[in-house]
Tab-separated table of N, CA and C in Angstrom:
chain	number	residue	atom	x	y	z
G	281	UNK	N	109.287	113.510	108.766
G	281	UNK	CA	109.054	113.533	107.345
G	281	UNK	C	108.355	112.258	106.935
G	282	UNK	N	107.476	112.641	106.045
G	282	UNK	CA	106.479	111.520	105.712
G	282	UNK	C	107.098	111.057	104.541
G	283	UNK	N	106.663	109.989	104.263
G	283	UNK	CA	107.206	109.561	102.734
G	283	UNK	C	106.240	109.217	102.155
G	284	UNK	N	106.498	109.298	100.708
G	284	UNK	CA	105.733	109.129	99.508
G	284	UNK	C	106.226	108.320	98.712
G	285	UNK	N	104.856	107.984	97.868
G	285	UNK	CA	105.768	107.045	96.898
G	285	UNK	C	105.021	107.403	95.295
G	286	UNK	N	105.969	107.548	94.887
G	286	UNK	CA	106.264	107.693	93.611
G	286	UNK	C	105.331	107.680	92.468
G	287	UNK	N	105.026	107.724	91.341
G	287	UNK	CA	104.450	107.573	90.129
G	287	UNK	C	105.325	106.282	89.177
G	288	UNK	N	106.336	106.438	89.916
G	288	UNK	CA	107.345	104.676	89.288
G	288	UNK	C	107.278	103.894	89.410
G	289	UNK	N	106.228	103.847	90.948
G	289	UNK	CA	105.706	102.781	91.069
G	289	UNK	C	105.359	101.698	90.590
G	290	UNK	N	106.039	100.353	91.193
G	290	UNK	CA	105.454	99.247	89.686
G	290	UNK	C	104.066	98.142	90.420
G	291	UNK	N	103.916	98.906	90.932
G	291	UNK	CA	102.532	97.994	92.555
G	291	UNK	C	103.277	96.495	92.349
G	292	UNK	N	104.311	96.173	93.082
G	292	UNK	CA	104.926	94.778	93.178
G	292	UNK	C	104.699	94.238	94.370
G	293	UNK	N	103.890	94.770	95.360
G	293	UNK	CA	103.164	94.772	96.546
G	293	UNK	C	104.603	94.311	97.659
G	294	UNK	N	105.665	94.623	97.152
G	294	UNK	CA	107.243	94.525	98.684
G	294	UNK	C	106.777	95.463	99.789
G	295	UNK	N	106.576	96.811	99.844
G	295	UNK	CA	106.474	97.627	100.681
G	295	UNK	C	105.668	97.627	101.457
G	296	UNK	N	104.156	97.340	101.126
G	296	UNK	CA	102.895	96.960	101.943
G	296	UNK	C	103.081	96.398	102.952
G	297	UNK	N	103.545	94.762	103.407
G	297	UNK	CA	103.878	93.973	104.505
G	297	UNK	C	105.073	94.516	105.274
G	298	UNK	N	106.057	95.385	104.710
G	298	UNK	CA	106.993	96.210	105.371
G	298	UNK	C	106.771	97.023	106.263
G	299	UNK	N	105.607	97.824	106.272
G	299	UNK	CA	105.134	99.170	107.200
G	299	UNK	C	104.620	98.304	108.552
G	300	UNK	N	105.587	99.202	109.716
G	300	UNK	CA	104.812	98.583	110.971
G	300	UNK	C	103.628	99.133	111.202
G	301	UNK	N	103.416	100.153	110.576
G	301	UNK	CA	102.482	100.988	111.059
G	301	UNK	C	100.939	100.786	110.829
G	302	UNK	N	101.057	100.028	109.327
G	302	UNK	CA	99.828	100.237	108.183
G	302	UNK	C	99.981	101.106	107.708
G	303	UNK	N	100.729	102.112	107.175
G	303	UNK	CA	100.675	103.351	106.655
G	303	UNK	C	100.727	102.838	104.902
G	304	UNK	N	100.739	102.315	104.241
G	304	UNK	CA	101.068	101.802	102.635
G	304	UNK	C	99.704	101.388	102.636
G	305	UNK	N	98.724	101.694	101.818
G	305	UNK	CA	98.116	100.903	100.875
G	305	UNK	C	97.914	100.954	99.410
G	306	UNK	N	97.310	100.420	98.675
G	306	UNK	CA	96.689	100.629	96.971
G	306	UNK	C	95.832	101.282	97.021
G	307	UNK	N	96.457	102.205	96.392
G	307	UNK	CA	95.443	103.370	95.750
G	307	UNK	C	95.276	103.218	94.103
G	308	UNK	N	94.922	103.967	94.023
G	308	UNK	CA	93.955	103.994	92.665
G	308	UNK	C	94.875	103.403	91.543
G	309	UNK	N	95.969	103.870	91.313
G	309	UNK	CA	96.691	103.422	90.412
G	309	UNK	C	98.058	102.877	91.207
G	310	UNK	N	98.696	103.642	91.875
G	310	UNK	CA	99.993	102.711	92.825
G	310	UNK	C	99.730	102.961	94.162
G	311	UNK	N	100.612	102.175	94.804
G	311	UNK	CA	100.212	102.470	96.421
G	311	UNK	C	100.600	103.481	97.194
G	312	UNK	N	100.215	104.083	98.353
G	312	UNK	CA	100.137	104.932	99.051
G	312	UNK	C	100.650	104.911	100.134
G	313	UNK	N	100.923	106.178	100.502
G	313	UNK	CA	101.421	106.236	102.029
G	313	UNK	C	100.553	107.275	102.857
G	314	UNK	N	99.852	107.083	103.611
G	314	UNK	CA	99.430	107.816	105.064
G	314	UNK	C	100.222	108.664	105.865
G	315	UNK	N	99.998	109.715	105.221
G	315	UNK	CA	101.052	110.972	106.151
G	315	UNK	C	101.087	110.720	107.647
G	316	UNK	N	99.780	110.569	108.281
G	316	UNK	CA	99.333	110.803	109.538
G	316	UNK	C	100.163	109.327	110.238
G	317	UNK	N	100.225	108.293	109.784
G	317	UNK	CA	100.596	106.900	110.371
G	317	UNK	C	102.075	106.232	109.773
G	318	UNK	N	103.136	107.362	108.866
G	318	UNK	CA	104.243	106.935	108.738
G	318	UNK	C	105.075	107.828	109.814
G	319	UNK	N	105.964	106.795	110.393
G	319	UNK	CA	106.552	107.609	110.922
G	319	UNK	C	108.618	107.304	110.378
G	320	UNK	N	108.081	106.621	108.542
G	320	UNK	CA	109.709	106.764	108.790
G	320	UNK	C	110.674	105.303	109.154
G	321	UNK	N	109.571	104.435	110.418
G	321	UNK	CA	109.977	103.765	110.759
G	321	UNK	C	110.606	103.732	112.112
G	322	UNK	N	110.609	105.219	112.349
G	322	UNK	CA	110.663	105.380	114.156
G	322	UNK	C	110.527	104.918	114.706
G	323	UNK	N	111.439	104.067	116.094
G	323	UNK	CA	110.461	103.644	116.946
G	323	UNK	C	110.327	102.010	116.955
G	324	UNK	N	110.619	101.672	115.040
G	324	UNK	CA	110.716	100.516	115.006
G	324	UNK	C	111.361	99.643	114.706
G	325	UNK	N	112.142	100.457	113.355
G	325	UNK	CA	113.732	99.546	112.684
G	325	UNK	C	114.746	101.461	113.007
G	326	UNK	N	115.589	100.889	112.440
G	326	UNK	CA	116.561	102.145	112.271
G	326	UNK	C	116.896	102.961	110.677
G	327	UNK	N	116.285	101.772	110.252
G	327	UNK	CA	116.044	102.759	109.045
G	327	UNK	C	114.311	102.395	108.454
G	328	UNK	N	114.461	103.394	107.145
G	328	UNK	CA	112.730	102.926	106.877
G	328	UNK	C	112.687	101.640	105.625
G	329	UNK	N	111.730	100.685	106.996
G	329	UNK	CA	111.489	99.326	105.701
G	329	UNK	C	111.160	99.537	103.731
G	330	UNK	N	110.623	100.260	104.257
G	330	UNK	CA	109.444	100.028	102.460
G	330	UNK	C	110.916	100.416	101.398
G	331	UNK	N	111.096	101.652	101.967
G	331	UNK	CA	112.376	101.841	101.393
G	331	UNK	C	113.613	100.782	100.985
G	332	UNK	N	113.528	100.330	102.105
G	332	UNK	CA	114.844	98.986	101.505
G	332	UNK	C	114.503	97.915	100.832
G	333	UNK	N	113.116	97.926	100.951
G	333	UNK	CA	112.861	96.826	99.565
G	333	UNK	C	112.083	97.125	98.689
G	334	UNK	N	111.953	98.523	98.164
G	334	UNK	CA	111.915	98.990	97.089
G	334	UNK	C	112.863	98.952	95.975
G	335	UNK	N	111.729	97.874	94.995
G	335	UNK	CA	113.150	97.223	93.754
G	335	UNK	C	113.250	98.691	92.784
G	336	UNK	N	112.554	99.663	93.452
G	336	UNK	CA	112.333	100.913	91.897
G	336	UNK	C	112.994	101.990	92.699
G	337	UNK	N	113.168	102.355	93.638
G	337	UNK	CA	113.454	103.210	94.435
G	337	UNK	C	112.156	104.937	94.261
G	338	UNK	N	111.370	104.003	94.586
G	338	UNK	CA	109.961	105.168	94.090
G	338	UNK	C	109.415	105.783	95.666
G	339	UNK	N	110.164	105.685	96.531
G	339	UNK	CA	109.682	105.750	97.955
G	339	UNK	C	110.926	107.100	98.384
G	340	UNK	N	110.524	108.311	98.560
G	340	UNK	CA	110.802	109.285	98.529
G	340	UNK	C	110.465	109.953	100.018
G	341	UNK	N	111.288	110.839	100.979
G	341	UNK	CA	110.667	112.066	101.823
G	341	UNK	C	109.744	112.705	101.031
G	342	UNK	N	108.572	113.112	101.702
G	342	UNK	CA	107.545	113.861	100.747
G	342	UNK	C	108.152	115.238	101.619
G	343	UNK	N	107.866	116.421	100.583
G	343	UNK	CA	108.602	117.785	101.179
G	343	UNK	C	107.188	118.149	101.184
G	344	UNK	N	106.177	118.035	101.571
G	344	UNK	CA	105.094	118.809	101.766
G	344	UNK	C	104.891	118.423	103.550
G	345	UNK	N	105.593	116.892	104.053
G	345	UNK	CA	105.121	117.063	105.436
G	345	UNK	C	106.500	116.434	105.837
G	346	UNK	N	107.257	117.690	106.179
G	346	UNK	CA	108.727	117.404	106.852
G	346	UNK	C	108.269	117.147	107.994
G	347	UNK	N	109.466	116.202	109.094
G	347	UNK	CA	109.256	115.999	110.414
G	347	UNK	C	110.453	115.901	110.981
G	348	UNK	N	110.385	116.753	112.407
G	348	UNK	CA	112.018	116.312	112.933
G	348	UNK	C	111.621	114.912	113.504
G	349	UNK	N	112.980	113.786	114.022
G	349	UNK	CA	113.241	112.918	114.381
G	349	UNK	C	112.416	113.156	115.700
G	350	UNK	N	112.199	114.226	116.009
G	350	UNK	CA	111.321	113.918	118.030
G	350	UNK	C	109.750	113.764	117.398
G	351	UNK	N	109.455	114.884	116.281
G	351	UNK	CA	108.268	114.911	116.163
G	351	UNK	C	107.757	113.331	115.487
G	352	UNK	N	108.486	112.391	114.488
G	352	UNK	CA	108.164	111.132	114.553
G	352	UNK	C	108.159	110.494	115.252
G	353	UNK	N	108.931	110.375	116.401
G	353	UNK	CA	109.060	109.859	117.725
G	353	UNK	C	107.940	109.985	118.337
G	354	UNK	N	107.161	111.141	118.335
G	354	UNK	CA	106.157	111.250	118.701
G	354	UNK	C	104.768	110.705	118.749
G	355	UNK	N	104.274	111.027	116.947
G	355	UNK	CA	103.828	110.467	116.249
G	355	UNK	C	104.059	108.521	116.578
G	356	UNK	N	104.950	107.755	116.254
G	356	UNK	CA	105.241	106.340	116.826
G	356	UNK	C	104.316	106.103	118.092
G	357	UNK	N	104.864	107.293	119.215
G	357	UNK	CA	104.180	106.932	120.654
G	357	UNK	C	102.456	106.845	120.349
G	358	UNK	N	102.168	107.652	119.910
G	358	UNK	CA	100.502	108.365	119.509
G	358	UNK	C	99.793	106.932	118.786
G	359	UNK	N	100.739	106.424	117.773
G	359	UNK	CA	99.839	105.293	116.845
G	359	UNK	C	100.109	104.313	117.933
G	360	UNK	N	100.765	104.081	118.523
G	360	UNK	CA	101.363	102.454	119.237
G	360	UNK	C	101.139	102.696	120.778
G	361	UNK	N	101.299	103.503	121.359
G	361	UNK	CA	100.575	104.339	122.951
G	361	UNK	C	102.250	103.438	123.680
G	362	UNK	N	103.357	103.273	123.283
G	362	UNK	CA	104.443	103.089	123.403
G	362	UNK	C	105.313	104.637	123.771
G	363	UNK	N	105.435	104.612	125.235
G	363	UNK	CA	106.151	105.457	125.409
G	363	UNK	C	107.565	105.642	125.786
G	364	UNK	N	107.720	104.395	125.567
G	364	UNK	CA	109.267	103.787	125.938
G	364	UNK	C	109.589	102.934	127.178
């Protein structure tokens, strides 16, 4: 599951330096997340960064691109060529 972030967004730029991935940037009006390059945090912490230092809590599962835990796992190996 990919995450999204919000319209509550207050662009306080916490989450950006959080993503191992690069998956966060500024978009047009708040920042963004990269379906293809979040994985959640898989792979890298045990839970997902952006999320825990989100002072608004605007960082959401997006239900348009669910993922099981193998298929981010996956995804992790694919961006990072880390196969364990």
């Amino acid at each position: 599951m990919a995450l999204i972030i919000t319209d509550e967004c207050i662009n306080c730029d916490v989450c950006e330096p959080e993503c191992p991935n690069g998956a966060i940037s500024q978009g047009d009006e708040i920042y963004v997340i990269e379906p293809d390059l979040c994985t959640e945090c898989v792979g890298h912490y045990e839970t997902s960064q952006c999320v825990e230092v989100c002072p608004v809590d605007c960082i959401i599962v997006d239900p348009d691109n669910k993922e099981t835990e193998e298929e981010l796992r996956a995804k992790y190996e694919r961006i990072t060529g880390d196969t364990g």
